[in-house]
Amino acid sequence: MRHVRIGKDVKIADALTFMASDRAHVEEAWPGDIIGLHNHGTIQIGDTFTQGENMRFTGIPHFAPELFKRVRLTDPLRMKALQKGLQQLSEEGATQVFMPLDNNDLILGAVGTLQFDVVAHRLKQEYKVDCIYEGVNVQTARWIECDDPKMLEDFKRKASANLAIDGGGHLTYIAPTRVNLQMTQERWPDIRFNHTREH
C-alpha cells in the first residue's frame, strides 16, 4: 500500500474492522470501508493510502483555536517526553501546539476547554508528564502566507514577538487581542492571515 504524504510503500499489519465493541482483522478493504490502523506517529489526519497512485485529497481544515494555555513542566527533565506527547497529540488533532519565535514557551490552542482536559490527562497517563497549565496573553491565531519572500522576511523581523511555529511547521501569528490582529492586517495588506489551514 502507498502512503501518499510520505511517498513510501508501507505494509499494514493488524488492520481492524470494528462495529460497536466487535473487532475483526481485515485483509482487504474497499473504497468507503472504515478500518482501524495502529499508528506510531506516522499517520496524520487527512493521509491517503492507495495501491500505488499518488492521489491527494484536500479540504480537511485546521481551524484557528479560540482558547490558549501555556504549558509548563513541573519536572524539567521530562521535556523530551512532553515534546513527543504534544507532537503526537497535535498530529491526532487533540490540540494545536504553537512555539513562539522569541521564547521557549509551548502554547496549546483549542476550540473548546475539554480539549485541554483531554491533553492534560493523556500527557499524564500515556507520557508520564505532569504539567501546569496557565493562561497566556493570546486571543486568536492566524496562519501566515505571502507570495513575496522579501516581504515575508521583513514581516517576520518586525512582528517576531507575535509569531510562532505550529506543530506542522507553519508560521502563525498569535494575537494578544482581536484589535491587534486587525491593526496588523491593515499594516500588512499583502500578507495573508488565514483562519484555517489544511492538514
PDB file of C-alpha atoms in Angstrom:
ATOM      1  CA  MET A   1       0.000   0.000   0.000  1.00  0.00           C
ATOM      2  CA  ARG A   2       1.280   3.513  -0.778  1.00  0.00           C
ATOM      3  CA  HIS A   3       1.279   6.197   1.922  1.00  0.00           C
ATOM      4  CA  VAL A   4       0.926   9.224  -0.354  1.00  0.00           C
ATOM      5  CA  ARG A   5       2.031  12.026   2.032  1.00  0.00           C
ATOM      6  CA  ILE A   6       5.409  10.442   2.808  1.00  0.00           C
ATOM      7  CA  GLY A   7       5.764   8.890  -0.654  1.00  0.00           C
ATOM      8  CA  LYS A   8       6.568   5.390   0.573  1.00  0.00           C
ATOM      9  CA  ASP A   9       5.122   1.935   0.209  1.00  0.00           C
ATOM     10  CA  VAL A  10       4.089   0.566   3.592  1.00  0.00           C
ATOM     11  CA  LYS A  11       2.857  -2.761   4.873  1.00  0.00           C
ATOM     12  CA  ILE A  12      -0.142  -2.547   7.154  1.00  0.00           C
ATOM     13  CA  ALA A  13      -0.285  -5.297   9.741  1.00  0.00           C
ATOM     14  CA  ASP A  14      -3.222  -5.847  12.062  1.00  0.00           C
ATOM     15  CA  ALA A  15      -5.784  -3.661  10.274  1.00  0.00           C
ATOM     16  CA  LEU A  16      -9.153  -3.938  12.011  1.00  0.00           C
ATOM     17  CA  THR A  17     -12.801  -3.505  11.217  1.00  0.00           C
ATOM     18  CA  PHE A  18     -14.988  -2.583  14.118  1.00  0.00           C
ATOM     19  CA  MET A  19     -18.668  -2.310  14.875  1.00  0.00           C
ATOM     20  CA  ALA A  20     -19.617  -1.255  18.392  1.00  0.00           C
ATOM     21  CA  SER A  21     -17.467  -3.474  20.647  1.00  0.00           C
ATOM     22  CA  ASP A  22     -16.797  -6.123  17.960  1.00  0.00           C
ATOM     23  CA  ARG A  23     -13.335  -6.175  16.359  1.00  0.00           C
ATOM     24  CA  ALA A  24     -12.074  -8.317  13.471  1.00  0.00           C
ATOM     25  CA  HIS A  25      -8.847  -8.414  11.464  1.00  0.00           C
ATOM     26  CA  VAL A  26      -9.207  -7.400   7.833  1.00  0.00           C
ATOM     27  CA  GLU A  27      -7.032  -8.403   4.873  1.00  0.00           C
ATOM     28  CA  GLU A  28      -8.828  -6.413   2.185  1.00  0.00           C
ATOM     29  CA  ALA A  29     -10.676  -3.090   2.190  1.00  0.00           C
ATOM     30  CA  TRP A  30     -12.693  -1.258  -0.433  1.00  0.00           C
ATOM     31  CA  PRO A  31     -13.316   2.457  -1.008  1.00  0.00           C
ATOM     32  CA  GLY A  32     -15.638   3.672   1.703  1.00  0.00           C
ATOM     33  CA  ASP A  33     -14.704   0.960   4.201  1.00  0.00           C
ATOM     34  CA  ILE A  34     -13.735   2.220   7.632  1.00  0.00           C
ATOM     35  CA  ILE A  35     -10.815   0.365   9.142  1.00  0.00           C
ATOM     36  CA  GLY A  36      -8.619   0.891  12.171  1.00  0.00           C
ATOM     37  CA  LEU A  37      -4.846   1.125  11.813  1.00  0.00           C
ATOM     38  CA  HIS A  38      -2.306   1.080  14.616  1.00  0.00           C
ATOM     39  CA  ASN A  39      -0.396   4.353  14.490  1.00  0.00           C
ATOM     40  CA  HIS A  40       3.039   5.013  15.916  1.00  0.00           C
ATOM     41  CA  GLY A  41       3.272   8.646  14.863  1.00  0.00           C
ATOM     42  CA  THR A  42       3.396   8.106  11.098  1.00  0.00           C
ATOM     43  CA  ILE A  43      -0.270   8.574  10.168  1.00  0.00           C
ATOM     44  CA  GLN A  44      -1.848  12.024  10.287  1.00  0.00           C
ATOM     45  CA  ILE A  45      -5.361  13.322   9.748  1.00  0.00           C
ATOM     46  CA  GLY A  46      -6.013  13.572   6.016  1.00  0.00           C
ATOM     47  CA  ASP A  47      -3.426  10.962   4.949  1.00  0.00           C
ATOM     48  CA  THR A  48      -4.289   8.927   1.868  1.00  0.00           C
ATOM     49  CA  PHE A  49      -3.407   5.280   1.215  1.00  0.00           C
ATOM     50  CA  THR A  50      -3.600   3.865  -2.318  1.00  0.00           C
ATOM     51  CA  GLN A  51      -2.486   0.851  -4.316  1.00  0.00           C
ATOM     52  CA  GLY A  52       0.288   2.958  -5.839  1.00  0.00           C
ATOM     53  CA  GLU A  53      -1.462   6.046  -7.207  1.00  0.00           C
ATOM     54  CA  ASN A  54      -0.404   9.482  -5.962  1.00  0.00           C
ATOM     55  CA  MET A  55      -3.909  10.712  -5.135  1.00  0.00           C
ATOM     56  CA  ARG A  56      -4.221  13.539  -2.673  1.00  0.00           C
ATOM     57  CA  PHE A  57      -7.420  14.910  -1.186  1.00  0.00           C
ATOM     58  CA  THR A  58      -7.818  18.414   0.189  1.00  0.00           C
ATOM     59  CA  GLY A  59     -10.362  20.090   2.360  1.00  0.00           C
ATOM     60  CA  ILE A  60      -9.650  18.798   5.878  1.00  0.00           C
ATOM     61  CA  PRO A  61      -9.001  22.047   7.757  1.00  0.00           C
ATOM     62  CA  HIS A  62      -7.296  23.032  10.966  1.00  0.00           C
ATOM     63  CA  PHE A  63      -9.428  25.791  12.459  1.00  0.00           C
ATOM     64  CA  ALA A  64      -7.856  28.706  14.280  1.00  0.00           C
ATOM     65  CA  PRO A  65      -8.141  27.985  18.005  1.00  0.00           C
ATOM     66  CA  GLU A  66     -10.056  30.353  20.242  1.00  0.00           C
ATOM     67  CA  LEU A  67      -8.645  29.249  23.601  1.00  0.00           C
ATOM     68  CA  PHE A  68      -4.983  29.168  24.589  1.00  0.00           C
ATOM     69  CA  LYS A  69      -2.891  27.953  27.514  1.00  0.00           C
ATOM     70  CA  ARG A  70       0.815  27.886  28.231  1.00  0.00           C
ATOM     71  CA  VAL A  71       2.085  24.503  29.341  1.00  0.00           C
ATOM     72  CA  ARG A  72       4.904  24.362  31.895  1.00  0.00           C
ATOM     73  CA  LEU A  73       6.623  21.236  33.197  1.00  0.00           C
ATOM     74  CA  THR A  74       6.801  20.510  36.900  1.00  0.00           C
ATOM     75  CA  ASP A  75       9.915  18.374  36.196  1.00  0.00           C
ATOM     76  CA  PRO A  76      12.185  19.975  33.551  1.00  0.00           C
ATOM     77  CA  LEU A  77      13.889  16.607  32.956  1.00  0.00           C
ATOM     78  CA  ARG A  78      10.682  15.399  31.241  1.00  0.00           C
ATOM     79  CA  MET A  79      10.937  17.925  28.376  1.00  0.00           C
ATOM     80  CA  LYS A  80      11.642  15.250  25.752  1.00  0.00           C
ATOM     81  CA  ALA A  81       8.564  13.256  26.828  1.00  0.00           C
ATOM     82  CA  LEU A  82       6.449  16.441  26.790  1.00  0.00           C
ATOM     83  CA  GLN A  83       7.595  17.360  23.283  1.00  0.00           C
ATOM     84  CA  LYS A  84       6.933  13.839  22.000  1.00  0.00           C
ATOM     85  CA  GLY A  85       3.496  13.772  23.625  1.00  0.00           C
ATOM     86  CA  LEU A  86       2.489  17.169  22.290  1.00  0.00           C
ATOM     87  CA  GLN A  87       3.715  16.294  18.803  1.00  0.00           C
ATOM     88  CA  GLN A  88       1.661  13.100  18.733  1.00  0.00           C
ATOM     89  CA  LEU A  89      -1.429  14.705  20.268  1.00  0.00           C
ATOM     90  CA  SER A  90      -1.162  17.531  17.752  1.00  0.00           C
ATOM     91  CA  GLU A  91      -0.913  15.062  14.852  1.00  0.00           C
ATOM     92  CA  GLU A  92      -4.041  13.314  16.155  1.00  0.00           C
ATOM     93  CA  GLY A  93      -5.917  16.612  16.312  1.00  0.00           C
ATOM     94  CA  ALA A  94      -6.351  16.619  20.103  1.00  0.00           C
ATOM     95  CA  THR A  95      -4.757  20.069  20.346  1.00  0.00           C
ATOM     96  CA  GLN A  96      -2.699  22.546  18.382  1.00  0.00           C
ATOM     97  CA  VAL A  97       0.790  23.444  19.560  1.00  0.00           C
ATOM     98  CA  PHE A  98       2.483  26.793  18.971  1.00  0.00           C
ATOM     99  CA  MET A  99       6.160  27.528  19.658  1.00  0.00           C
ATOM    100  CA  PRO A 100       6.822  31.302  19.745  1.00  0.00           C
ATOM    101  CA  LEU A 101       9.839  32.509  17.759  1.00  0.00           C
ATOM    102  CA  ASP A 102      11.073  34.780  20.565  1.00  0.00           C
ATOM    103  CA  ASN A 103      10.975  32.392  23.560  1.00  0.00           C
ATOM    104  CA  ASN A 104      10.814  28.740  24.598  1.00  0.00           C
ATOM    105  CA  ASP A 105       7.152  28.684  25.640  1.00  0.00           C
ATOM    106  CA  LEU A 106       4.849  25.911  24.497  1.00  0.00           C
ATOM    107  CA  ILE A 107       1.348  27.240  23.859  1.00  0.00           C
ATOM    108  CA  LEU A 108      -1.633  24.958  23.364  1.00  0.00           C
ATOM    109  CA  GLY A 109      -4.572  26.069  21.256  1.00  0.00           C
ATOM    110  CA  ALA A 110      -8.064  24.583  21.330  1.00  0.00           C
ATOM    111  CA  VAL A 111     -11.573  25.299  20.138  1.00  0.00           C
ATOM    112  CA  GLY A 112     -13.109  24.003  23.386  1.00  0.00           C
ATOM    113  CA  THR A 113     -11.985  23.713  27.012  1.00  0.00           C
ATOM    114  CA  LEU A 114     -12.495  19.944  27.046  1.00  0.00           C
ATOM    115  CA  GLN A 115      -9.514  19.617  24.690  1.00  0.00           C
ATOM    116  CA  PHE A 116      -7.204  20.927  27.435  1.00  0.00           C
ATOM    117  CA  ASP A 117      -8.559  18.342  29.884  1.00  0.00           C
ATOM    118  CA  VAL A 118      -8.018  15.544  27.352  1.00  0.00           C
ATOM    119  CA  VAL A 119      -4.441  16.686  26.660  1.00  0.00           C
ATOM    120  CA  ALA A 120      -3.610  17.018  30.373  1.00  0.00           C
ATOM    121  CA  HIS A 121      -4.996  13.538  31.108  1.00  0.00           C
ATOM    122  CA  ARG A 122      -3.245  11.884  28.168  1.00  0.00           C
ATOM    123  CA  LEU A 123       0.097  13.585  28.874  1.00  0.00           C
ATOM    124  CA  LYS A 124      -0.059  12.392  32.472  1.00  0.00           C
ATOM    125  CA  GLN A 125      -1.264   8.832  31.756  1.00  0.00           C
ATOM    126  CA  GLU A 126       0.468   7.988  28.463  1.00  0.00           C
ATOM    127  CA  TYR A 127       3.670  10.053  28.668  1.00  0.00           C
ATOM    128  CA  LYS A 128       4.094  10.340  32.469  1.00  0.00           C
ATOM    129  CA  VAL A 129       4.359  14.119  32.218  1.00  0.00           C
ATOM    130  CA  ASP A 130       3.000  16.429  34.935  1.00  0.00           C
ATOM    131  CA  CYS A 131       2.398  19.978  33.767  1.00  0.00           C
ATOM    132  CA  ILE A 132       0.978  23.259  34.930  1.00  0.00           C
ATOM    133  CA  TYR A 133      -1.459  24.887  32.507  1.00  0.00           C
ATOM    134  CA  GLU A 134      -1.712  28.646  32.797  1.00  0.00           C
ATOM    135  CA  GLY A 135      -3.373  31.473  30.955  1.00  0.00           C
ATOM    136  CA  VAL A 136      -1.454  33.205  28.203  1.00  0.00           C
ATOM    137  CA  ASN A 137      -1.992  36.565  26.518  1.00  0.00           C
ATOM    138  CA  VAL A 138      -3.242  35.179  23.196  1.00  0.00           C
ATOM    139  CA  GLN A 139      -6.775  35.730  21.872  1.00  0.00           C
ATOM    140  CA  THR A 140      -6.540  34.273  18.376  1.00  0.00           C
ATOM    141  CA  ALA A 141      -4.176  32.767  15.819  1.00  0.00           C
ATOM    142  CA  ARG A 142      -3.841  33.082  12.042  1.00  0.00           C
ATOM    143  CA  TRP A 143      -1.634  31.136   9.648  1.00  0.00           C
ATOM    144  CA  ILE A 144       0.618  33.371   7.593  1.00  0.00           C
ATOM    145  CA  GLU A 145       1.205  33.243   3.844  1.00  0.00           C
ATOM    146  CA  CYS A 146       2.879  35.691   1.494  1.00  0.00           C
ATOM    147  CA  ASP A 147       3.874  35.420  -2.165  1.00  0.00           C
ATOM    148  CA  ASP A 148       6.799  37.832  -1.722  1.00  0.00           C
ATOM    149  CA  PRO A 149       9.685  36.170   0.209  1.00  0.00           C
ATOM    150  CA  LYS A 150      11.355  39.537   0.974  1.00  0.00           C
ATOM    151  CA  MET A 151       8.167  40.965   2.436  1.00  0.00           C
ATOM    152  CA  LEU A 152       7.640  37.804   4.495  1.00  0.00           C
ATOM    153  CA  GLU A 153      11.157  38.093   5.950  1.00  0.00           C
ATOM    154  CA  ASP A 154      10.537  41.770   6.769  1.00  0.00           C
ATOM    155  CA  PHE A 155       7.248  40.836   8.457  1.00  0.00           C
ATOM    156  CA  LYS A 156       8.960  38.077  10.450  1.00  0.00           C
ATOM    157  CA  ARG A 157      11.594  40.527  11.665  1.00  0.00           C
ATOM    158  CA  LYS A 158       9.142  43.253  12.655  1.00  0.00           C
ATOM    159  CA  ALA A 159       6.392  41.059  14.123  1.00  0.00           C
ATOM    160  CA  SER A 160       8.517  38.319  15.710  1.00  0.00           C
ATOM    161  CA  ALA A 161       7.080  38.969  19.192  1.00  0.00           C
ATOM    162  CA  ASN A 162       3.726  37.693  17.906  1.00  0.00           C
ATOM    163  CA  LEU A 163       4.925  34.896  15.633  1.00  0.00           C
ATOM    164  CA  ALA A 164       5.087  31.188  16.345  1.00  0.00           C
ATOM    165  CA  ILE A 165       5.598  27.917  14.520  1.00  0.00           C
ATOM    166  CA  ASP A 166       2.721  25.459  14.833  1.00  0.00           C
ATOM    167  CA  GLY A 167       3.020  21.693  15.248  1.00  0.00           C
ATOM    168  CA  GLY A 168       3.057  21.256  11.468  1.00  0.00           C
ATOM    169  CA  GLY A 169       5.910  23.735  10.976  1.00  0.00           C
ATOM    170  CA  HIS A 170       3.700  26.576   9.676  1.00  0.00           C
ATOM    171  CA  LEU A 171       4.273  30.229  10.524  1.00  0.00           C
ATOM    172  CA  THR A 172       1.451  31.552  12.706  1.00  0.00           C
ATOM    173  CA  TYR A 173       0.520  34.991  14.020  1.00  0.00           C
ATOM    174  CA  ILE A 174      -0.631  34.764  17.650  1.00  0.00           C
ATOM    175  CA  ALA A 175      -2.500  37.951  18.508  1.00  0.00           C
ATOM    176  CA  PRO A 176      -2.944  39.232  22.073  1.00  0.00           C
ATOM    177  CA  THR A 177      -6.223  40.919  21.038  1.00  0.00           C
ATOM    178  CA  ARG A 178      -8.504  40.982  18.019  1.00  0.00           C
ATOM    179  CA  VAL A 179      -7.748  44.708  17.671  1.00  0.00           C
ATOM    180  CA  ASN A 180      -4.032  43.861  17.452  1.00  0.00           C
ATOM    181  CA  LEU A 181      -4.789  41.340  14.704  1.00  0.00           C
ATOM    182  CA  GLN A 182      -6.918  43.839  12.784  1.00  0.00           C
ATOM    183  CA  MET A 183      -4.270  46.581  13.023  1.00  0.00           C
ATOM    184  CA  THR A 184      -1.533  44.175  11.911  1.00  0.00           C
ATOM    185  CA  GLN A 185      -3.636  43.079   8.939  1.00  0.00           C
ATOM    186  CA  GLU A 186      -4.144  46.733   7.967  1.00  0.00           C
ATOM    187  CA  ARG A 187      -0.394  47.443   8.263  1.00  0.00           C
ATOM    188  CA  TRP A 188       0.495  44.382   6.149  1.00  0.00           C
ATOM    189  CA  PRO A 189      -2.143  44.162   3.382  1.00  0.00           C
ATOM    190  CA  ASP A 190      -0.030  41.809   1.224  1.00  0.00           C
ATOM    191  CA  ILE A 191       0.321  39.225   3.994  1.00  0.00           C
ATOM    192  CA  ARG A 192      -2.493  36.664   4.175  1.00  0.00           C
ATOM    193  CA  PHE A 193      -3.758  35.899   7.690  1.00  0.00           C
ATOM    194  CA  ASN A 194      -5.629  32.614   7.215  1.00  0.00           C
ATOM    195  CA  HIS A 195      -8.324  31.473   9.647  1.00  0.00           C
ATOM    196  CA  THR A 196      -7.810  27.842   8.578  1.00  0.00           C
ATOM    197  CA  ARG A 197      -5.079  25.687   7.085  1.00  0.00           C
ATOM    198  CA  GLU A 198      -5.302  22.253   5.555  1.00  0.00           C
ATOM    199  CA  HIS A 199      -3.844  19.171   7.213  1.00  0.00           C
TER     200      HIS A 199
END
